Amino acid sequence: MPPAANNLFSPPDDTRLTGVVKRLTFVNPETDFAVVRLEVAGPIGQVSVVGPLSQVKEGEEVELTGRWDEHKKFGRQFVAESVRTRPPTTQAGIRRYLGSGLVKGIGPVMAGRLVDKFGEDTLRVLDETPRRLMSVEGIGRKRLAQIKRAWQEQQEIRRGLVFLQGLGLGPAQSLKVCRRLGERTVEAVRADPYVVSREVRGIGFATADRMAREMGLAVDAEPRLRAGVLFVLESQTEEGHVFVWRDELLDAAGRVLDVDQRLVETAMDDLAAAKEIEITPAGDRTAIYPSWLARCERELAWRLLARLDEEGSDPPRKAEWAAARDSLALTLAPAQERAVAAAVSRPVVVITGGPGTGKTTIVRAVTAILGKRRQKFVLAAPTGRAAKRLAELTKHPASTVHRLLEFDPQQGRFNRDERHPLAAEVVIVDEASMLDLWLANALVKAVAPGSRLVLVGDVDQLPSVGPGAVLREILASGQVESVYLSEIHRQAARGRLIPGAHAVNQGRSPEFHQGPDLGDLYFIERDDPAEAAQVIEDLVARRIPRGFDLDPFKDVQVLSPMHKGEVGTESLNRRLQARLNPERRGIERGAFRFARGDKVMCVKNDYDRGVFNGELGRVTAVDLEEDALIVDFDGRRVLYEALDLDALTLAYAVTVHKSQGSEFPAVVVPVMNSHFVMLRRNLLYTALTRAKRLCVLVGTRSALTRAVKTTDERRRNTFLARRLKGEL
């Protein structure tokens, strides 16, 4: 509640407060929320301030608007609703300001030296005569250039920050926008406020819409209507859909924009005329595509069909079969022989089947025959871990599809395409169920005319994270030669794990190991989520490493169906981090702290760094002064600054979706009734197939039964199969 009017400690205006930031007590950059100690002139002295202050720096002078409140636990505090910052004017303030990590190349020690040298003129020297900095110990030409560049960036960022925060955008989000748009921030947002939701991860349409309304944009303004339609389309592509049905788009966009559907129809016509969307009649309904996805689907279909008309190669000869058998030291089953023959002779072939059916054996046989023929081949997979595993199993080099196609992050495109195709006669891609529409189209585009393409994967696993269901649609079309492997081979059938995965895929509960000797598939029954979480922690940290001689970081992976709850990834990550890596010095980001030694995962395609969604790494160094850390991704060391950490998450526990393309010696999976909305057969099947040696399910029998019996009826909107069949 606000203080009484005659309170001596009340400022003249109860809704405004000005002071110098003394200390950041608590910061949550994910939500902008922070608790700050503020030095206010006059009788007030130091006060606590809470609100969207995560980006203020110690030493800064801030102007706040908000209200006073009496907190039950923390007492009297000012609740800030908006903040404007201005550089400090005192030596102590400048020292804290520059030492806060604001400017690259200036840490606390260097900030002290600068203030000792230039006093209250330090910021003016940085602005007007930066060459004078070279008179300070530790600053040479190289460091001066770094400081000048960083200081100029800060000036541009501050202009954008003032503008964006004036529109009601929080400090952390404002800083993201400024870093993404750079010096064009103010002009770009004035021209189109919805640019922030299109170009900045984590800022949605609703936030951009509030900014637009603050700028006076009318409810029925054309930019707003178009942005609303594109927002609904984009949100559906994030769910895996390639298009949205017209009637559903009209309804959803009308609700998001709160306007009549006739205005939405006009906006759709404008977007179609501008070639931002594509309208495709399909029987008695109409599909609306983002133009880039329509182009990908159309191109992929006709490129595949064109390849089917190319001449194939000769089937394997006796000497080549002998070479394959010698390399494998085993006899192929009839279905495997058919798959090998197709792979070495047909222009395009799909080989699919569950675990233990010999997909890798087929790839090894194919490479042996191609080697005998002296034909050049390349191996690839959608993720780094899958590519690494493929290389280990086949004894041949393998890369990610992105690296195979030489993705250029600066240009945002692949260097390998139809003009510069791959120098290979055969291209073999494993884990092909993970190929989304965009990547599959880029891949097929880069396969040279006359070269062959072999896609290997398990069509019954979860579909790709990105839009489309490429492998499933190719098989459903019936146009591409395919071999489905169903026989579980003797070595794979010895335990319970692989037969158990096939049982789940067929709608039956698996059989679990019983008895004192070590098995490969276990079920530990726990009804209470808190007890289940404790069991999972103990399994990862103690029981599995001891019993199976496995490393809890490298070899054991928790896969949960959901993020939230006691046995969701967020809670389990905090619990396992505390148990396995109690290092306290780290960088706070949202609900997590990233410390040296932590297991992390990239959760979005980061083309600038060359790190892609689902890649796992370990934090090898944390620089608290620079607010940055280094992550090792299979030998590649990548730098992340604090504002970039939304691209990472702790990875002691990850979702089943994010585990696609990876394989781990041991997997632990919570199967609880609290996850009922995600308990589906293909999700549990995918989790089981991620385990190489051991899988432990923890939960309830009823949840297990629900997962086994529930098929995923949510089909993705895509017309690839129909295009391949010539129906569209």
XYZ file of C-alpha atoms in Angstrom:
728
model
C 0.000 0.000 0.000
C 1.270 3.584 -0.588
C 2.670 5.439 2.435
C 0.755 8.207 4.102
C 1.086 11.652 2.613
C 2.844 13.098 5.656
C 5.467 10.296 5.834
C 8.879 12.011 5.904
C 10.328 9.158 3.828
C 7.911 9.617 0.922
C 9.203 11.310 -2.216
C 7.296 14.342 -3.515
C 5.756 12.162 -6.279
C 4.739 8.706 -5.051
C 4.724 7.301 -8.611
C 8.305 8.304 -9.559
C 11.691 7.516 -8.116
C 15.214 8.487 -9.191
C 18.432 7.065 -7.812
C 21.701 5.229 -8.410
C 21.831 1.422 -8.622
C 23.994 0.212 -5.725
C 23.515 -3.543 -5.991
C 21.556 -6.150 -7.959
C 20.225 -8.457 -5.240
C 18.373 -10.889 -7.502
C 18.031 -11.147 -11.285
C 15.873 -13.356 -13.498
C 16.717 -12.359 -17.112
C 14.093 -14.783 -18.458
C 11.256 -12.662 -17.024
C 13.104 -9.287 -16.715
C 12.380 -9.395 -12.972
C 15.057 -8.122 -10.583
C 15.460 -6.887 -7.032
C 17.717 -3.838 -6.782
C 19.104 -1.703 -3.960
C 18.741 1.922 -5.023
C 20.501 4.943 -3.477
C 18.016 7.829 -3.455
C 19.068 11.393 -2.616
C 17.653 12.999 0.506
C 16.187 11.375 3.597
C 15.053 8.197 1.827
C 18.559 6.745 1.468
C 18.710 3.158 0.179
C 15.478 1.392 -0.812
C 14.567 -1.924 -2.379
C 13.091 -1.785 -5.880
C 11.477 -4.715 -7.694
C 10.302 -4.970 -11.286
C 11.577 -5.221 -14.892
C 15.134 -4.256 -14.002
C 17.224 -7.231 -15.122
C 19.361 -5.159 -17.493
C 20.242 -2.215 -15.256
C 23.889 -1.981 -14.223
C 25.465 -1.098 -10.904
C 26.372 2.590 -10.909
C 23.672 3.601 -13.391
C 21.259 6.371 -12.558
C 17.685 5.279 -13.200
C 14.340 7.029 -13.420
C 11.494 4.755 -12.359
C 7.732 4.951 -12.517
C 5.614 2.692 -10.357
C 4.148 2.544 -6.850
C 5.137 1.949 -3.256
C 4.121 -1.294 -1.578
C 4.412 -2.891 1.849
C 5.532 -6.502 1.348
C 4.593 -8.938 4.138
C 8.068 -10.491 4.224
C 10.450 -7.898 2.760
C 8.854 -4.707 4.029
C 8.525 -1.442 2.176
C 9.656 -1.458 -1.459
C 9.075 0.372 -4.718
C 7.391 -1.684 -7.452
C 8.756 -0.378 -10.748
C 6.595 -0.564 -13.861
C 9.004 1.138 -16.258
C 12.630 2.232 -16.153
C 14.790 4.730 -17.976
C 18.538 4.766 -17.499
C 21.195 7.431 -17.847
C 24.958 7.226 -17.371
C 26.346 7.947 -13.901
C 28.073 11.216 -13.038
C 30.082 10.360 -9.914
C 33.439 8.576 -9.911
C 32.075 5.732 -7.787
C 29.094 5.364 -10.096
C 31.250 5.367 -13.237
C 33.549 2.768 -11.684
C 30.626 0.414 -10.944
C 28.980 1.195 -14.294
C 31.997 0.339 -16.460
C 33.021 -2.558 -14.210
C 29.640 -4.267 -14.568
C 30.524 -5.964 -17.867
C 28.705 -3.365 -19.944
C 31.636 -2.852 -22.338
C 33.755 -5.691 -23.713
C 37.381 -5.155 -22.787
C 36.592 -3.298 -19.556
C 36.225 -5.314 -16.373
C 36.244 -4.102 -12.744
C 40.054 -3.722 -12.599
C 40.305 -1.772 -15.856
C 37.298 0.367 -14.857
C 39.181 1.352 -11.712
C 42.274 2.317 -13.706
C 40.220 4.441 -16.116
C 38.451 6.326 -13.333
C 41.710 6.816 -11.452
C 43.141 8.394 -14.617
C 40.214 10.444 -15.934
C 37.870 10.802 -12.945
C 34.413 12.190 -13.731
C 35.525 12.847 -17.353
C 35.902 9.081 -18.058
C 32.668 8.699 -20.059
C 33.380 11.926 -21.986
C 36.831 10.577 -22.897
C 35.215 7.375 -24.175
C 32.812 9.470 -26.255
C 35.116 12.172 -27.622
C 38.815 11.274 -27.317
C 39.097 7.509 -26.918
C 42.764 7.484 -28.075
C 43.652 8.917 -24.655
C 42.783 5.490 -23.199
C 46.147 4.207 -24.470
C 47.803 6.158 -21.662
C 46.229 3.673 -19.230
C 48.193 0.543 -18.303
C 46.950 -2.556 -20.131
C 45.376 -0.775 -23.131
C 47.178 -1.181 -26.448
C 45.950 -0.723 -30.008
C 44.087 -4.025 -30.131
C 42.272 -3.522 -26.834
C 41.525 0.116 -27.679
C 39.845 -0.990 -30.919
C 37.781 -3.526 -28.993
C 36.708 -0.943 -26.393
C 35.868 1.695 -29.031
C 33.766 -0.787 -30.972
C 31.945 -2.008 -27.852
C 31.330 1.545 -26.585
C 29.872 2.623 -29.940
C 27.595 -0.416 -29.919
C 26.448 0.524 -26.435
C 25.574 4.065 -27.548
C 23.480 2.703 -30.418
C 21.893 0.139 -28.148
C 21.017 2.805 -25.574
C 19.207 4.905 -28.161
C 17.173 1.858 -29.106
C 16.614 0.899 -25.464
C 15.164 4.294 -24.600
C 12.837 4.109 -27.605
C 11.671 0.526 -26.994
C 11.200 0.914 -23.261
C 9.154 4.008 -23.998
C 6.836 1.659 -25.889
C 6.530 -0.607 -22.842
C 9.025 -3.314 -23.829
C 10.967 -4.786 -20.908
C 14.718 -4.135 -20.550
C 15.891 -7.664 -21.389
C 13.601 -7.898 -24.419
C 14.623 -4.400 -25.531
C 18.276 -5.402 -25.393
C 17.539 -8.527 -27.480
C 15.829 -6.402 -30.127
C 18.702 -3.900 -30.208
C 21.299 -6.631 -30.570
C 19.325 -8.250 -33.388
C 18.434 -5.097 -35.327
C 21.512 -3.055 -34.421
C 21.681 0.594 -35.422
C 18.498 0.319 -37.478
C 16.398 -0.537 -34.395
C 14.480 2.722 -34.044
C 13.841 3.177 -37.754
C 12.863 -0.478 -38.294
C 10.397 -0.561 -35.397
C 8.867 2.767 -36.373
C 8.313 1.430 -39.887
C 6.867 -1.893 -38.683
C 6.603 -2.713 -34.946
C 5.875 -6.358 -35.765
C 9.466 -6.789 -36.933
C 10.369 -7.568 -33.303
C 8.196 -10.694 -33.231
C 9.406 -11.884 -36.635
C 13.126 -11.458 -36.015
C 13.679 -11.848 -32.270
C 13.292 -15.214 -30.576
C 11.170 -15.067 -27.430
C 9.090 -12.016 -28.426
C 5.633 -12.946 -29.605
C 2.888 -11.264 -31.562
C 1.067 -10.084 -28.423
C 4.104 -8.105 -27.254
C 4.660 -6.541 -30.684
C 0.947 -5.773 -30.848
C 1.048 -3.865 -27.552
C 3.952 -1.814 -28.902
C 2.058 -1.119 -32.105
C -0.991 0.060 -30.163
C 1.282 2.283 -28.039
C 2.499 3.822 -31.302
C -1.098 4.513 -32.279
C -1.573 1.803 -34.899
C -5.271 1.154 -35.509
C -6.868 -2.236 -34.799
C -7.705 -2.679 -38.475
C -4.412 -1.325 -39.824
C -3.046 -3.405 -42.699
C 0.359 -4.145 -41.067
C -1.414 -5.451 -37.961
C -3.804 -7.703 -39.874
C -1.015 -9.162 -42.002
C 1.195 -9.742 -38.965
C -1.660 -11.537 -37.190
C -2.220 -13.932 -40.082
C 1.497 -14.686 -40.365
C 1.699 -15.215 -36.605
C -0.995 -17.914 -36.700
C 0.702 -19.596 -39.666
C 4.087 -19.541 -37.930
C 2.671 -20.938 -34.693
C 1.267 -23.865 -36.655
C 4.571 -24.558 -38.409
C 6.149 -24.735 -34.949
C 3.665 -27.543 -34.264
C 4.955 -29.355 -37.367
C 2.242 -28.338 -39.848
C 3.212 -27.276 -43.364
C -0.089 -25.499 -44.051
C -3.262 -24.425 -42.238
C -6.783 -24.983 -43.517
C -8.323 -21.698 -44.623
C -11.386 -21.882 -42.360
C -9.215 -22.673 -39.335
C -6.842 -19.824 -40.172
C -9.719 -17.363 -40.529
C -11.126 -18.386 -37.161
C -7.785 -18.361 -35.303
C -6.547 -15.084 -36.797
C -9.923 -13.438 -36.169
C -9.665 -14.369 -32.481
C -6.028 -13.276 -32.172
C -6.709 -9.923 -33.856
C -10.211 -9.478 -32.403
C -11.555 -8.330 -35.779
C -14.186 -9.461 -38.250
C -13.122 -12.371 -40.479
C -13.727 -10.266 -43.568
C -10.754 -8.114 -42.575
C -8.676 -11.284 -42.164
C -9.706 -12.402 -45.663
C -8.535 -9.063 -47.077
C -5.206 -9.423 -45.273
C -4.810 -12.952 -46.673
C -5.429 -11.653 -50.196
C -2.798 -8.946 -49.661
C -0.278 -11.489 -48.350
C -0.962 -13.767 -51.318
C -0.458 -10.866 -53.733
C 2.832 -10.081 -51.984
C 3.798 -13.788 -52.302
C 4.187 -14.179 -48.548
C 1.545 -16.907 -48.436
C 0.272 -19.381 -51.005
C -3.356 -20.442 -51.378
C -3.833 -24.015 -52.604
C -7.276 -25.520 -53.384
C -7.580 -29.134 -52.207
C -10.961 -30.654 -52.965
C -13.687 -28.925 -50.983
C -11.176 -27.166 -48.692
C -8.345 -24.681 -49.190
C -4.855 -24.892 -47.731
C -2.886 -21.764 -46.781
C 0.908 -22.147 -46.817
C 3.722 -19.841 -45.828
C 5.239 -19.342 -49.281
C 8.639 -20.779 -48.373
C 7.078 -24.043 -47.166
C 4.865 -24.343 -50.238
C 7.957 -23.935 -52.396
C 9.879 -26.547 -50.386
C 7.077 -29.106 -50.599
C 6.552 -28.559 -54.322
C 10.272 -28.677 -55.138
C 10.926 -31.762 -53.031
C 8.096 -33.658 -54.731
C 9.145 -32.899 -58.297
C 12.844 -33.413 -57.564
C 12.147 -36.877 -56.126
C 9.870 -37.773 -59.037
C 12.481 -36.567 -61.533
C 15.074 -38.829 -59.904
C 12.817 -41.852 -60.229
C 13.069 -41.496 -64.013
C 16.869 -41.699 -63.940
C 18.634 -44.897 -64.830
C 19.763 -47.051 -61.947
C 22.943 -49.035 -61.519
C 23.585 -52.769 -61.804
C 22.539 -54.984 -58.880
C 25.371 -56.512 -56.825
C 27.453 -59.247 -58.498
C 28.672 -62.396 -56.741
C 32.086 -60.900 -55.991
C 30.441 -57.836 -54.510
C 28.166 -59.924 -52.307
C 31.224 -61.791 -51.151
C 32.945 -58.524 -50.266
C 29.898 -57.472 -48.257
C 29.747 -60.785 -46.376
C 33.466 -60.622 -45.621
C 33.150 -57.100 -44.198
C 30.188 -58.103 -42.029
C 31.265 -61.600 -41.020
C 27.619 -62.656 -41.118
C 24.907 -63.747 -43.544
C 22.221 -61.269 -44.545
C 18.533 -62.126 -44.203
C 16.431 -62.027 -47.420
C 14.870 -58.635 -46.558
C 18.306 -57.222 -45.839
C 19.601 -58.507 -49.185
C 16.681 -56.799 -50.951
C 17.491 -53.557 -49.145
C 21.183 -53.741 -50.080
C 20.391 -54.522 -53.719
C 17.989 -51.605 -53.918
C 20.416 -49.221 -52.208
C 23.230 -49.892 -54.678
C 21.104 -49.926 -57.805
C 18.011 -47.692 -57.515
C 18.049 -43.856 -57.917
C 16.169 -43.333 -54.628
C 15.400 -45.898 -51.942
C 14.011 -45.801 -48.401
C 15.050 -48.419 -45.843
C 12.956 -48.410 -42.677
C 12.496 -50.613 -39.650
C 12.674 -50.672 -35.886
C 15.671 -51.301 -33.610
C 17.554 -54.559 -34.066
C 16.285 -55.126 -37.607
C 19.682 -54.518 -39.201
C 19.517 -51.032 -40.715
C 23.147 -50.295 -39.810
C 24.212 -53.728 -41.087
C 22.676 -52.817 -44.441
C 24.563 -49.514 -44.563
C 27.816 -51.357 -43.843
C 27.090 -53.876 -46.607
C 26.238 -51.097 -49.049
C 29.470 -49.229 -48.302
C 31.460 -52.453 -48.795
C 29.919 -52.994 -52.232
C 30.404 -49.343 -53.220
C 34.036 -49.615 -52.129
C 34.448 -52.705 -54.306
C 32.999 -50.698 -57.203
C 35.244 -47.727 -56.389
C 32.206 -45.482 -56.240
C 32.417 -42.397 -54.058
C 29.819 -42.213 -51.286
C 29.099 -39.896 -48.354
C 27.362 -40.628 -45.050
C 25.304 -38.101 -43.103
C 22.696 -37.744 -40.364
C 20.587 -34.795 -39.155
C 22.371 -34.386 -35.788
C 25.972 -34.413 -34.627
C 25.478 -37.333 -32.250
C 23.732 -39.411 -34.916
C 26.526 -38.669 -37.395
C 29.171 -39.594 -34.842
C 27.405 -42.882 -34.084
C 27.068 -43.646 -37.806
C 30.795 -43.096 -38.300
C 31.656 -45.368 -35.364
C 29.422 -48.192 -36.595
C 30.392 -48.077 -40.274
C 34.092 -47.140 -39.850
C 33.614 -44.417 -42.470
C 33.505 -40.623 -42.019
C 30.037 -39.158 -41.480
C 28.832 -35.593 -40.990
C 25.664 -33.720 -40.192
C 23.473 -32.856 -43.174
C 24.116 -29.161 -42.505
C 27.874 -29.633 -42.737
C 27.595 -31.966 -45.704
C 25.689 -29.256 -47.554
C 28.148 -26.586 -46.308
C 25.708 -24.282 -44.596
C 26.829 -20.643 -44.643
C 25.489 -18.825 -41.545
C 26.374 -15.390 -42.916
C 24.335 -15.935 -46.085
C 21.678 -18.114 -44.450
C 21.893 -20.735 -47.182
C 23.671 -23.934 -48.243
C 26.660 -23.716 -50.563
C 25.822 -27.146 -51.988
C 22.788 -27.050 -54.267
C 21.798 -27.909 -57.837
C 24.496 -25.558 -59.178
C 27.198 -26.916 -56.866
C 26.107 -30.497 -56.139
C 27.798 -32.976 -53.842
C 30.790 -34.775 -55.345
C 29.423 -38.218 -54.543
C 27.831 -41.000 -56.556
C 25.799 -42.221 -53.587
C 24.458 -40.174 -50.640
C 23.361 -42.187 -47.585
C 21.413 -40.433 -44.800
C 20.677 -42.161 -41.497
C 17.942 -41.156 -39.002
C 15.954 -39.816 -41.954
C 12.764 -39.563 -39.864
C 14.328 -36.389 -38.430
C 14.512 -34.619 -41.792
C 12.038 -31.747 -41.903
C 10.704 -30.394 -45.171
C 13.247 -27.579 -45.541
C 16.297 -29.752 -44.867
C 15.037 -32.646 -47.000
C 14.505 -30.321 -49.948
C 17.987 -28.840 -49.550
C 19.458 -32.350 -49.409
C 17.741 -33.651 -52.547
C 18.610 -30.441 -54.366
C 22.323 -31.049 -53.695
C 22.425 -34.660 -54.947
C 23.962 -34.546 -58.417
C 21.998 -35.827 -61.440
C 22.690 -39.523 -61.894
C 23.769 -39.943 -58.257
C 21.740 -42.105 -55.892
C 20.053 -41.256 -52.585
C 19.518 -43.763 -49.759
C 17.313 -42.731 -46.827
C 17.517 -44.907 -43.715
C 15.290 -44.419 -40.685
C 12.527 -45.594 -38.395
C 9.222 -44.237 -39.648
C 7.437 -45.198 -36.409
C 9.466 -42.776 -34.296
C 8.337 -39.236 -33.546
C 8.374 -37.002 -36.631
C 10.893 -34.208 -37.177
C 11.013 -31.204 -34.876
C 10.583 -28.901 -37.874
C 7.537 -28.817 -40.168
C 6.575 -31.842 -42.250
C 6.612 -35.623 -41.968
C 8.959 -36.302 -44.872
C 9.872 -39.968 -44.389
C 6.297 -40.962 -43.559
C 4.899 -39.091 -46.569
C 7.443 -40.576 -48.985
C 6.507 -44.075 -47.827
C 2.779 -43.298 -47.882
C 2.991 -42.130 -51.493
C 4.130 -45.552 -52.706
C 6.167 -43.870 -55.444
C 9.658 -44.442 -54.047
C 11.106 -47.932 -53.739
C 11.206 -48.904 -50.071
C 12.137 -51.902 -47.938
C 10.519 -52.377 -44.521
C 12.546 -54.507 -42.101
C 10.522 -56.302 -39.447
C 12.645 -59.268 -38.372
C 14.552 -58.807 -35.100
C 17.912 -60.495 -35.491
C 19.261 -63.016 -33.030
C 21.818 -60.824 -31.284
C 19.301 -58.000 -30.789
C 16.637 -60.389 -29.517
C 18.703 -61.738 -26.612
C 17.588 -59.113 -24.091
C 14.251 -57.503 -23.274
C 14.941 -53.978 -24.555
C 14.593 -54.345 -28.319
C 11.709 -56.847 -28.185
C 10.107 -54.480 -25.664
C 10.347 -51.530 -28.046
C 8.724 -53.576 -30.816
C 5.993 -54.705 -28.408
C 5.187 -51.074 -27.590
C 5.116 -50.208 -31.301
C 2.557 -52.993 -31.786
C 0.398 -51.816 -28.877
C 1.538 -54.363 -26.277
C 3.191 -53.811 -22.911
C 6.840 -54.901 -22.845
C 8.241 -57.625 -20.626
C 10.606 -56.308 -17.980
C 13.664 -57.896 -16.433
C 13.271 -59.684 -13.116
C 15.935 -61.308 -10.936
C 19.368 -60.532 -9.506
C 21.430 -60.673 -12.729
C 21.795 -57.550 -14.874
C 19.169 -56.962 -17.548
C 18.486 -54.240 -20.106
C 14.840 -53.240 -19.484
C 13.419 -52.470 -16.039
C 10.253 -50.969 -14.582
C 10.333 -49.357 -11.111
C 6.846 -48.665 -9.815
C 6.256 -45.377 -7.987
C 2.914 -43.586 -7.631
C 4.126 -40.369 -6.036
C 5.947 -37.961 -8.424
C 8.286 -36.736 -5.662
C 9.311 -40.325 -4.865
C 9.738 -41.057 -8.568
C 12.008 -37.996 -8.919
C 14.123 -39.216 -6.005
C 14.437 -42.672 -7.605
C 15.454 -41.126 -10.930
C 18.110 -38.999 -9.231
C 19.533 -42.049 -7.460
C 19.476 -44.127 -10.646
C 21.435 -41.532 -12.599
C 23.882 -40.522 -9.903
C 24.580 -43.849 -8.169
C 22.819 -47.074 -9.116
C 23.366 -47.179 -12.887
C 26.990 -45.909 -12.790
C 27.880 -48.500 -10.142
C 25.907 -51.420 -11.536
C 26.785 -50.958 -15.203
C 30.101 -49.076 -14.981
C 28.738 -46.047 -16.832
C 29.534 -42.328 -16.584
C 26.502 -40.374 -15.242
C 27.316 -37.406 -17.521
C 28.299 -39.095 -20.788
C 26.379 -42.357 -20.669
C 23.135 -41.852 -18.730
C 20.306 -39.703 -20.065
C 16.910 -38.899 -18.555
C 14.119 -38.522 -21.134
C 10.880 -36.996 -19.869
C 7.659 -36.471 -21.832
C 7.154 -32.938 -20.463
C 8.924 -29.859 -19.106
C 6.779 -29.174 -16.044
C 6.068 -31.078 -12.830
C 8.157 -33.017 -10.318
C 9.361 -35.417 -13.018
C 9.463 -32.888 -15.853
C 12.755 -31.804 -17.360
C 12.976 -28.490 -15.476
C 12.650 -29.986 -11.992
C 14.817 -33.015 -12.789
C 17.542 -30.814 -14.260
C 17.761 -28.738 -11.082
C 17.786 -31.881 -8.944
C 20.437 -33.682 -11.017
C 22.602 -30.580 -11.357
C 22.669 -30.191 -7.574
C 23.609 -33.870 -7.176
C 26.128 -34.253 -10.007
C 27.640 -30.779 -10.328
C 27.321 -28.747 -7.138
C 29.568 -25.989 -8.543
C 28.043 -22.748 -7.224
C 29.837 -20.210 -9.434
C 27.816 -19.786 -12.591
C 25.644 -17.540 -14.728
C 21.965 -17.325 -13.800
C 19.550 -17.540 -16.683
C 15.849 -17.924 -16.031
C 15.207 -20.921 -13.819
C 18.721 -22.311 -14.279
C 22.314 -21.626 -13.356
C 24.979 -22.599 -15.895
C 28.229 -23.635 -14.229
C 31.487 -25.236 -15.317
C 30.952 -28.956 -15.917
C 27.211 -28.729 -16.649
C 25.637 -30.860 -19.336
C 23.718 -28.614 -21.753
C 21.713 -28.833 -24.971
C 21.198 -26.353 -27.799
C 17.438 -25.860 -28.212
C 17.349 -23.922 -31.482
C 19.240 -23.895 -34.752
C 22.042 -21.379 -34.221
C 23.431 -20.783 -37.689
C 25.888 -18.106 -36.557
C 27.644 -20.551 -34.239
C 27.082 -23.649 -36.358
C 25.263 -25.419 -33.518
C 21.909 -27.042 -34.162
C 18.771 -27.983 -32.279
C 19.318 -31.037 -30.074
C 23.140 -30.984 -29.933
C 24.563 -31.864 -26.501
C 27.638 -30.294 -24.939
C 29.492 -29.610 -21.677
C 30.286 -26.201 -20.172
C 34.080 -26.039 -20.000
C 34.593 -22.478 -18.751
C 32.586 -19.664 -17.143
C 33.756 -16.036 -17.161
C 31.758 -14.206 -14.490
C 33.452 -10.892 -15.282
C 32.487 -11.014 -18.961
C 29.191 -12.809 -18.196
C 29.982 -15.518 -20.740
C 30.654 -19.231 -20.949
C 32.209 -21.740 -23.330
C 30.483 -24.982 -24.340
C 32.260 -27.948 -25.884
C 30.132 -29.640 -28.560
C 32.022 -32.808 -29.503
C 35.356 -30.995 -29.669
C 34.058 -27.645 -30.958
C 34.357 -24.872 -28.338
C 31.565 -22.293 -28.682
C 31.256 -18.967 -26.825
C 27.895 -17.889 -25.372
C 27.252 -14.494 -23.789
C 24.548 -14.029 -21.159
C 21.891 -12.786 -23.581
C 22.478 -15.778 -25.862
C 21.794 -18.350 -23.159
C 18.153 -18.785 -24.151
C 19.622 -20.997 -26.901
C 20.788 -23.427 -24.197
C 19.157 -25.511 -21.496
C 20.492 -27.892 -18.899
C 20.497 -31.405 -20.363
C 20.722 -33.837 -17.468
C 17.074 -34.394 -18.446
C 15.659 -33.559 -21.890
C 12.338 -34.183 -23.591
C 11.885 -37.280 -25.717
C 11.365 -35.017 -28.749
C 14.772 -33.403 -28.247
C 16.483 -36.811 -27.984
C 15.731 -37.763 -31.588
C 18.820 -38.776 -33.510
C 20.740 -39.488 -30.320
C 21.534 -42.800 -28.679
C 22.745 -43.344 -25.120
C 24.126 -46.376 -23.287
C 21.464 -45.923 -20.583
C 18.130 -44.101 -20.594
C 15.798 -43.365 -17.668
C 12.180 -42.455 -18.494
C 9.492 -41.234 -16.067
C 6.074 -42.623 -17.036
C 3.590 -40.908 -14.720
C -0.136 -40.202 -14.808
C 0.697 -36.496 -14.457
C 2.051 -36.697 -18.027
C -1.210 -38.063 -19.405
C -1.501 -35.499 -22.225
C 1.824 -36.732 -23.651
C 1.491 -40.453 -22.995
C 1.448 -41.811 -26.528
C 2.791 -44.926 -28.170
C 5.235 -43.284 -30.577
C 6.692 -41.161 -27.784
C 7.355 -44.158 -25.515
C 8.650 -46.153 -28.498
C 11.064 -43.340 -29.396
C 12.304 -43.167 -25.790
C 12.978 -46.924 -25.695
C 14.831 -46.858 -29.008
C 17.238 -44.183 -27.701
C 18.782 -46.734 -25.296
C 21.692 -48.966 -26.383
C 22.324 -51.090 -23.281
C 19.763 -50.194 -20.643
C 16.381 -48.530 -20.231
C 14.646 -47.982 -16.887
C 11.042 -46.799 -16.723
C 9.902 -45.200 -13.451
C 6.233 -44.608 -12.778
C 2.849 -46.311 -12.681
C 1.449 -49.306 -14.538
C -1.659 -47.345 -15.471
C 0.457 -44.613 -17.121
C 2.455 -47.270 -18.980
C -0.741 -48.904 -20.237
C -2.099 -45.544 -21.366
C 1.088 -44.777 -23.297
C 1.092 -48.191 -25.004
C -2.584 -48.066 -25.978
C -2.805 -44.415 -27.098
C -1.913 -43.770 -30.714
C -1.115 -40.251 -31.869
C -4.026 -39.198 -34.047
C -2.674 -35.685 -34.598
C -1.596 -35.857 -38.220
C 0.532 -33.048 -39.549
C -0.912 -30.952 -42.346
C 1.249 -31.727 -45.371
C 0.548 -32.673 -48.982
C 3.905 -34.210 -49.897
C 2.423 -37.684 -50.444
C -0.392 -36.279 -52.586
C 2.068 -34.258 -54.659
C 4.222 -37.351 -55.200
C 1.128 -39.233 -56.393
C 0.202 -36.389 -58.749
C -3.033 -35.601 -56.939
C -2.234 -31.912 -56.390
